[in-house]
Amino acid sequence: VQLVESGGGLVQTGGSLRLSCATSTQTFSSYDFGWFRQAPAKEREFVSAITWNGDGYYSDSVKGRFTISRDNRRDTVYLQMNSLKPEDTAVYYCAATTQLTTTPASYDYWGQGTQVTVSS
């Protein structure tokens, strides 16, 4: 399974971005997907995840600001990020798993990441 993230960039505090994660698998609908982020000198942390049938989960730090979704026809996962803060600055990664968790080690496939920078 190949994952390719896009949609990152530079945005001011309070702005919005939508990240996309395009996949290559023909069994897209059987996977759960997660978004993680990693800031410099910090560990990779869970941001959000979505089950095969569309149930979303969020970390406390992004709940109410970020929305995860998936399009099973386009084999793509999205992360809509609103009300962005400087502390959201990180490389954002998309990952796929057959058993949804918040633990990076449980994910089998990863994208290369996309940089999100929020200026103050």
CSV table of N, CA, C and O in Angstrom, one decimal, residues 2-87:
chain,number,residue,atom,x,y,z
A,2,GLN,N,0.7,2.1,-1.0
A,2,GLN,CA,1.5,3.3,-1.0
A,2,GLN,C,0.5,4.5,-0.6
A,2,GLN,O,-0.6,4.5,-1.1
A,3,LEU,N,1.1,5.4,0.2
A,3,LEU,CA,0.4,6.5,0.7
A,3,LEU,C,1.1,7.8,0.3
A,3,LEU,O,2.3,7.9,0.5
A,4,VAL,N,0.4,8.8,-0.3
A,4,VAL,CA,1.0,10.0,-0.7
A,4,VAL,C,0.2,11.2,-0.1
A,4,VAL,O,-0.9,11.4,-0.5
A,5,GLU,N,0.9,11.9,0.8
A,5,GLU,CA,0.2,13.1,1.4
A,5,GLU,C,0.4,14.3,0.6
A,5,GLU,O,1.4,14.5,-0.1
A,6,SER,N,-0.5,15.2,0.7
A,6,SER,CA,-0.4,16.5,0.0
A,6,SER,C,-1.3,17.5,0.8
A,6,SER,O,-2.1,17.1,1.6
A,7,GLY,N,-1.1,18.8,0.5
A,7,GLY,CA,-1.9,19.8,1.1
A,7,GLY,C,-1.3,20.6,2.2
A,7,GLY,O,-1.9,21.6,2.7
A,8,GLY,N,0.0,20.3,2.5
A,8,GLY,CA,0.6,21.0,3.6
A,8,GLY,C,1.1,22.4,3.0
A,8,GLY,O,1.0,22.7,1.8
A,9,GLY,N,1.6,23.2,4.0
A,9,GLY,CA,2.0,24.5,3.5
A,9,GLY,C,2.2,25.5,4.7
A,9,GLY,O,2.2,25.0,5.9
A,10,LEU,N,2.3,26.7,4.4
A,10,LEU,CA,2.5,27.8,5.4
A,10,LEU,C,1.2,28.5,5.5
A,10,LEU,O,0.6,29.0,4.5
A,11,VAL,N,0.7,28.7,6.8
A,11,VAL,CA,-0.5,29.4,7.0
A,11,VAL,C,-0.4,30.2,8.3
A,11,VAL,O,0.4,29.8,9.2
A,12,GLN,N,-1.2,31.3,8.4
A,12,GLN,CA,-1.1,32.1,9.6
A,12,GLN,C,-2.0,31.4,10.7
A,12,GLN,O,-2.9,30.6,10.4
A,13,THR,N,-1.8,31.8,11.9
A,13,THR,CA,-2.6,31.4,13.0
A,13,THR,C,-4.1,31.7,12.8
A,13,THR,O,-4.4,32.8,12.3
A,14,GLY,N,-4.9,30.7,13.0
A,14,GLY,CA,-6.3,30.8,12.7
A,14,GLY,C,-6.7,30.4,11.4
A,14,GLY,O,-7.9,30.3,11.1
A,15,GLY,N,-5.8,30.1,10.5
A,15,GLY,CA,-6.1,29.7,9.2
A,15,GLY,C,-6.4,28.2,9.1
A,15,GLY,O,-6.5,27.5,10.1
A,16,SER,N,-6.6,27.7,7.8
A,16,SER,CA,-7.1,26.4,7.6
A,16,SER,C,-6.2,25.7,6.5
A,16,SER,O,-5.7,26.4,5.6
A,17,LEU,N,-6.1,24.4,6.6
A,17,LEU,CA,-5.5,23.6,5.5
A,17,LEU,C,-6.3,22.3,5.4
A,17,LEU,O,-6.8,21.9,6.4
A,18,ARG,N,-6.3,21.7,4.2
A,18,ARG,CA,-6.9,20.4,4.1
A,18,ARG,C,-5.8,19.5,3.6
A,18,ARG,O,-5.3,19.7,2.5
A,19,LEU,N,-5.4,18.5,4.3
A,19,LEU,CA,-4.5,17.5,3.9
A,19,LEU,C,-5.2,16.3,3.2
A,19,LEU,O,-6.3,16.0,3.6
A,20,SER,N,-4.5,15.8,2.2
A,20,SER,CA,-5.1,14.6,1.5
A,20,SER,C,-4.0,13.5,1.6
A,20,SER,O,-2.8,13.7,1.6
A,21,CYS,N,-4.5,12.3,1.6
A,21,CYS,CA,-3.7,11.1,1.6
A,21,CYS,C,-4.3,10.2,0.5
A,21,CYS,O,-5.3,9.5,0.7
A,22,ALA,N,-3.6,10.2,-0.6
A,22,ALA,CA,-4.0,9.3,-1.7
A,22,ALA,C,-3.3,7.9,-1.6
A,22,ALA,O,-2.1,7.9,-1.3
A,23,THR,N,-4.1,6.9,-1.8
A,23,THR,CA,-3.6,5.5,-1.7
A,23,THR,C,-3.6,4.8,-3.0
A,23,THR,O,-4.3,5.1,-3.9
A,24,SER,N,-2.8,3.7,-3.0
A,24,SER,CA,-2.7,2.9,-4.2
A,24,SER,C,-3.5,1.6,-4.1
A,24,SER,O,-3.6,0.9,-5.1
A,25,THR,N,-3.9,1.2,-2.9
A,25,THR,CA,-4.4,-0.1,-2.7
A,25,THR,C,-5.8,-0.3,-3.3
A,25,THR,O,-6.6,0.7,-3.4
A,26,GLN,N,-6.1,-1.5,-3.8
A,26,GLN,CA,-7.5,-1.8,-4.3
A,26,GLN,C,-8.4,-2.3,-3.2
A,26,GLN,O,-9.5,-2.6,-3.4
A,27,THR,N,-7.8,-2.3,-2.0
A,27,THR,CA,-8.6,-2.8,-0.8
A,27,THR,C,-8.7,-1.6,0.2
A,27,THR,O,-8.7,-1.9,1.4
A,28,PHE,N,-8.8,-0.4,-0.3
A,28,PHE,CA,-8.9,0.8,0.5
A,28,PHE,C,-9.9,0.7,1.6
A,28,PHE,O,-9.7,1.0,2.8
A,29,SER,N,-11.1,0.2,1.3
A,29,SER,CA,-12.2,0.2,2.2
A,29,SER,C,-12.0,-0.8,3.4
A,29,SER,O,-12.7,-0.7,4.4
A,30,SER,N,-11.0,-1.6,3.3
A,30,SER,CA,-10.7,-2.6,4.4
A,30,SER,C,-9.7,-2.1,5.4
A,30,SER,O,-9.5,-2.7,6.5
A,31,TYR,N,-9.2,-0.9,5.2
A,31,TYR,CA,-8.2,-0.3,6.1
A,31,TYR,C,-8.7,0.8,6.9
A,31,TYR,O,-9.6,1.5,6.5
A,32,ASP,N,-8.2,0.9,8.1
A,32,ASP,CA,-8.4,2.1,8.9
A,32,ASP,C,-7.2,3.0,8.6
A,32,ASP,O,-6.1,2.5,8.3
A,33,PHE,N,-7.3,4.3,8.8
A,33,PHE,CA,-6.3,5.2,8.5
A,33,PHE,C,-6.1,6.2,9.7
A,33,PHE,O,-7.0,6.6,10.4
A,34,GLY,N,-4.8,6.6,9.9
A,34,GLY,CA,-4.5,7.5,10.9
A,34,GLY,C,-3.7,8.7,10.4
A,34,GLY,O,-3.0,8.5,9.4
A,35,TRP,N,-3.8,9.8,11.0
A,35,TRP,CA,-2.9,10.9,10.8
A,35,TRP,C,-2.0,11.1,12.1
A,35,TRP,O,-2.6,11.2,13.2
A,36,PHE,N,-0.8,11.2,11.9
A,36,PHE,CA,0.2,11.5,12.9
A,36,PHE,C,1.0,12.7,12.6
A,36,PHE,O,1.0,13.2,11.4
A,37,ARG,N,1.7,13.3,13.6
A,37,ARG,CA,2.5,14.5,13.3
A,37,ARG,C,3.8,14.4,14.1
A,37,ARG,O,3.8,13.8,15.2
A,38,GLN,N,4.8,15.0,13.6
A,38,GLN,CA,6.1,15.0,14.3
A,38,GLN,C,6.7,16.4,14.2
A,38,GLN,O,7.1,16.8,13.0
A,39,ALA,N,6.9,17.0,15.3
A,39,ALA,CA,7.6,18.3,15.3
A,39,ALA,C,9.1,18.0,15.6
A,39,ALA,O,9.5,17.0,16.1
A,40,PRO,N,10.0,19.0,15.2
A,40,PRO,CA,11.4,18.8,15.5
A,40,PRO,C,11.7,18.5,16.9
A,40,PRO,O,11.2,19.1,17.8
A,41,ALA,N,12.5,17.5,17.1
A,41,ALA,CA,13.0,17.0,18.4
A,41,ALA,C,11.8,16.5,19.3
A,41,ALA,O,12.0,16.3,20.5
A,42,LYS,N,10.7,16.1,18.7
A,42,LYS,CA,9.6,15.5,19.4
A,42,LYS,C,9.3,14.2,18.8
A,42,LYS,O,9.6,13.9,17.7
A,43,GLU,N,8.6,13.3,19.6
A,43,GLU,CA,8.1,12.1,19.1
A,43,GLU,C,6.9,12.2,18.2
A,43,GLU,O,6.2,13.2,18.3
A,44,ARG,N,6.8,11.2,17.4
A,44,ARG,CA,5.6,11.2,16.5
A,44,ARG,C,4.3,11.0,17.4
A,44,ARG,O,4.3,10.1,18.3
A,45,GLU,N,3.3,11.8,17.2
A,45,GLU,CA,2.1,11.8,18.0
A,45,GLU,C,0.9,11.6,17.2
A,45,GLU,O,0.8,12.1,16.0
A,46,PHE,N,-0.1,10.9,17.8
A,46,PHE,CA,-1.4,10.7,17.2
A,46,PHE,C,-2.2,12.0,17.0
A,46,PHE,O,-2.2,12.8,17.9
A,47,VAL,N,-2.8,12.1,15.9
A,47,VAL,CA,-3.6,13.3,15.6
A,47,VAL,C,-5.1,12.9,15.5
A,47,VAL,O,-6.0,13.4,16.2
A,48,SER,N,-5.3,11.9,14.6
A,48,SER,CA,-6.7,11.5,14.3
A,48,SER,C,-6.7,10.2,13.5
A,48,SER,O,-5.6,9.8,13.0
A,49,ALA,N,-7.8,9.5,13.6
A,49,ALA,CA,-7.9,8.2,12.9
A,49,ALA,C,-9.3,8.0,12.4
A,49,ALA,O,-10.3,8.6,13.0
A,50,ILE,N,-9.5,7.2,11.4
A,50,ILE,CA,-10.8,6.9,10.9
A,50,ILE,C,-10.9,5.4,10.6
A,50,ILE,O,-10.0,4.8,10.0
A,51,THR,N,-12.1,4.8,11.0
A,51,THR,CA,-12.3,3.4,10.7
A,51,THR,C,-12.7,3.2,9.3
A,51,THR,O,-13.0,4.1,8.6
A,52,TRP,N,-12.8,1.9,8.9
A,52,TRP,CA,-13.2,1.6,7.6
A,52,TRP,C,-14.6,2.1,7.2
A,52,TRP,O,-14.9,2.4,6.1
A,53,ASN,N,-15.4,2.2,8.3
A,53,ASN,CA,-16.8,2.7,8.1
A,53,ASN,C,-17.0,4.1,8.4
A,53,ASN,O,-18.2,4.6,8.5
A,54,GLY,N,-15.9,4.9,8.7
A,54,GLY,CA,-16.1,6.3,8.8
A,54,GLY,C,-16.1,6.9,10.2
A,54,GLY,O,-16.4,8.1,10.4
A,55,ASP,N,-15.9,6.1,11.2
A,55,ASP,CA,-15.9,6.6,12.6
A,55,ASP,C,-14.6,7.3,12.8
A,55,ASP,O,-13.5,6.7,12.6
A,56,GLY,N,-14.7,8.6,13.3
A,56,GLY,CA,-13.4,9.4,13.5
A,56,GLY,C,-13.1,9.5,15.0
A,56,GLY,O,-13.9,9.5,15.9
A,57,TYR,N,-11.8,9.6,15.2
A,57,TYR,CA,-11.2,9.7,16.5
A,57,TYR,C,-10.2,10.8,16.5
A,57,TYR,O,-9.5,11.0,15.5
A,58,TYR,N,-10.0,11.5,17.6
A,58,TYR,CA,-9.1,12.7,17.6
A,58,TYR,C,-8.4,12.8,18.9
A,58,TYR,O,-8.9,12.4,20.0
A,59,SER,N,-7.2,13.3,18.8
A,59,SER,CA,-6.5,13.7,20.1
A,59,SER,C,-7.1,14.9,20.7
A,59,SER,O,-7.8,15.7,20.1
A,60,ASP,N,-6.9,15.0,22.0
A,60,ASP,CA,-7.5,16.2,22.7
A,60,ASP,C,-7.0,17.5,22.2
A,60,ASP,O,-7.8,18.5,22.2
A,61,SER,N,-5.8,17.5,21.7
A,61,SER,CA,-5.3,18.8,21.2
A,61,SER,C,-5.9,19.3,19.9
A,61,SER,O,-5.7,20.5,19.6
A,62,VAL,N,-6.5,18.4,19.2
A,62,VAL,CA,-7.1,18.9,17.9
A,62,VAL,C,-8.6,18.7,17.8
A,62,VAL,O,-9.3,19.2,16.9
A,63,LYS,N,-9.2,18.1,18.9
A,63,LYS,CA,-10.6,17.9,18.9
A,63,LYS,C,-11.4,19.2,18.8
A,63,LYS,O,-11.1,20.1,19.4
A,64,GLY,N,-12.4,19.2,17.9
A,64,GLY,CA,-13.1,20.4,17.6
A,64,GLY,C,-12.6,21.3,16.6
A,64,GLY,O,-13.2,22.3,16.1
A,65,ARG,N,-11.3,21.1,16.2
A,65,ARG,CA,-10.7,21.9,15.2
A,65,ARG,C,-10.4,21.2,13.9
A,65,ARG,O,-10.4,21.7,12.8
A,66,PHE,N,-10.1,19.9,14.0
A,66,PHE,CA,-9.7,19.0,12.9
A,66,PHE,C,-10.9,18.1,12.6
A,66,PHE,O,-11.5,17.6,13.5
A,67,THR,N,-11.0,17.7,11.3
A,67,THR,CA,-12.0,16.7,10.9
A,67,THR,C,-11.4,15.7,10.0
A,67,THR,O,-10.9,16.2,8.9
A,68,ILE,N,-11.5,14.5,10.3
A,68,ILE,CA,-11.0,13.5,9.4
A,68,ILE,C,-12.2,12.9,8.6
A,68,ILE,O,-13.3,12.8,9.1
A,69,SER,N,-11.9,12.5,7.3
A,69,SER,CA,-12.9,11.9,6.5
A,69,SER,C,-12.2,11.0,5.5
A,69,SER,O,-11.0,11.1,5.3
A,70,ARG,N,-13.0,10.2,4.8
A,70,ARG,CA,-12.5,9.3,3.7
A,70,ARG,C,-13.5,9.3,2.6
A,70,ARG,O,-14.7,9.3,2.8
A,71,ASP,N,-12.9,9.1,1.4
A,71,ASP,CA,-13.7,8.9,0.2
A,71,ASP,C,-13.3,7.5,-0.4
A,71,ASP,O,-12.3,7.4,-1.0
A,72,ASN,N,-14.2,6.6,-0.1
A,72,ASN,CA,-13.9,5.2,-0.6
A,72,ASN,C,-14.0,5.0,-2.1
A,72,ASN,O,-13.5,4.0,-2.6
A,73,ARG,N,-14.5,6.0,-2.8
A,73,ARG,CA,-14.5,5.9,-4.2
A,73,ARG,C,-13.2,6.4,-4.8
A,73,ARG,O,-12.7,6.0,-5.8
A,74,ARG,N,-12.6,7.4,-4.1
A,74,ARG,CA,-11.4,8.0,-4.6
A,74,ARG,C,-10.1,7.4,-3.9
A,74,ARG,O,-9.0,7.9,-4.1
A,75,ASP,N,-10.4,6.5,-2.9
A,75,ASP,CA,-9.3,5.9,-2.2
A,75,ASP,C,-8.4,6.9,-1.5
A,75,ASP,O,-7.2,6.9,-1.6
A,76,THR,N,-9.0,7.9,-0.9
A,76,THR,CA,-8.3,9.1,-0.3
A,76,THR,C,-8.9,9.4,1.0
A,76,THR,O,-10.1,9.3,1.3
A,77,VAL,N,-8.0,9.7,1.9
A,77,VAL,CA,-8.3,10.2,3.3
A,77,VAL,C,-8.0,11.7,3.4
A,77,VAL,O,-7.0,12.1,2.8
A,78,TYR,N,-8.8,12.4,4.1
A,78,TYR,CA,-8.6,13.8,4.3
A,78,TYR,C,-8.5,14.2,5.7
A,78,TYR,O,-9.0,13.5,6.6
A,79,LEU,N,-7.8,15.3,6.0
A,79,LEU,CA,-7.7,15.9,7.3
A,79,LEU,C,-8.0,17.4,7.1
A,79,LEU,O,-7.1,18.1,6.6
A,80,GLN,N,-9.1,17.8,7.5
A,80,GLN,CA,-9.5,19.3,7.4
A,80,GLN,C,-9.0,19.9,8.7
A,80,GLN,O,-9.5,19.5,9.8
A,81,MET,N,-8.1,20.9,8.7
A,81,MET,CA,-7.6,21.5,9.8
A,81,MET,C,-8.0,23.0,9.9
A,81,MET,O,-7.6,23.7,9.0
A,82,ASN,N,-8.7,23.3,10.9
A,82,ASN,CA,-9.2,24.7,11.1
A,82,ASN,C,-8.6,25.3,12.3
A,82,ASN,O,-8.1,24.6,13.2
A,83,SER,N,-8.7,26.6,12.4
A,83,SER,CA,-8.2,27.3,13.7
A,83,SER,C,-6.8,26.9,14.0
A,83,SER,O,-6.5,26.5,15.2
A,84,LEU,N,-6.0,26.8,13.0
A,84,LEU,CA,-4.6,26.3,13.3
A,84,LEU,C,-3.8,27.2,14.2
A,84,LEU,O,-4.0,28.5,14.2
A,85,LYS,N,-3.0,26.6,15.0
A,85,LYS,CA,-2.1,27.3,16.0
A,85,LYS,C,-0.7,27.0,15.7
A,85,LYS,O,-0.3,26.0,15.1
A,86,PRO,N,0.2,27.8,16.2
A,86,PRO,CA,1.7,27.6,16.0
A,86,PRO,C,2.1,26.2,16.5
A,86,PRO,O,3.0,25.5,15.8
A,87,GLU,N,1.5,25.7,17.5
A,87,GLU,CA,1.9,24.4,18.0
A,87,GLU,C,1.4,23.2,17.2
A,87,GLU,O,1.7,22.1,17.4
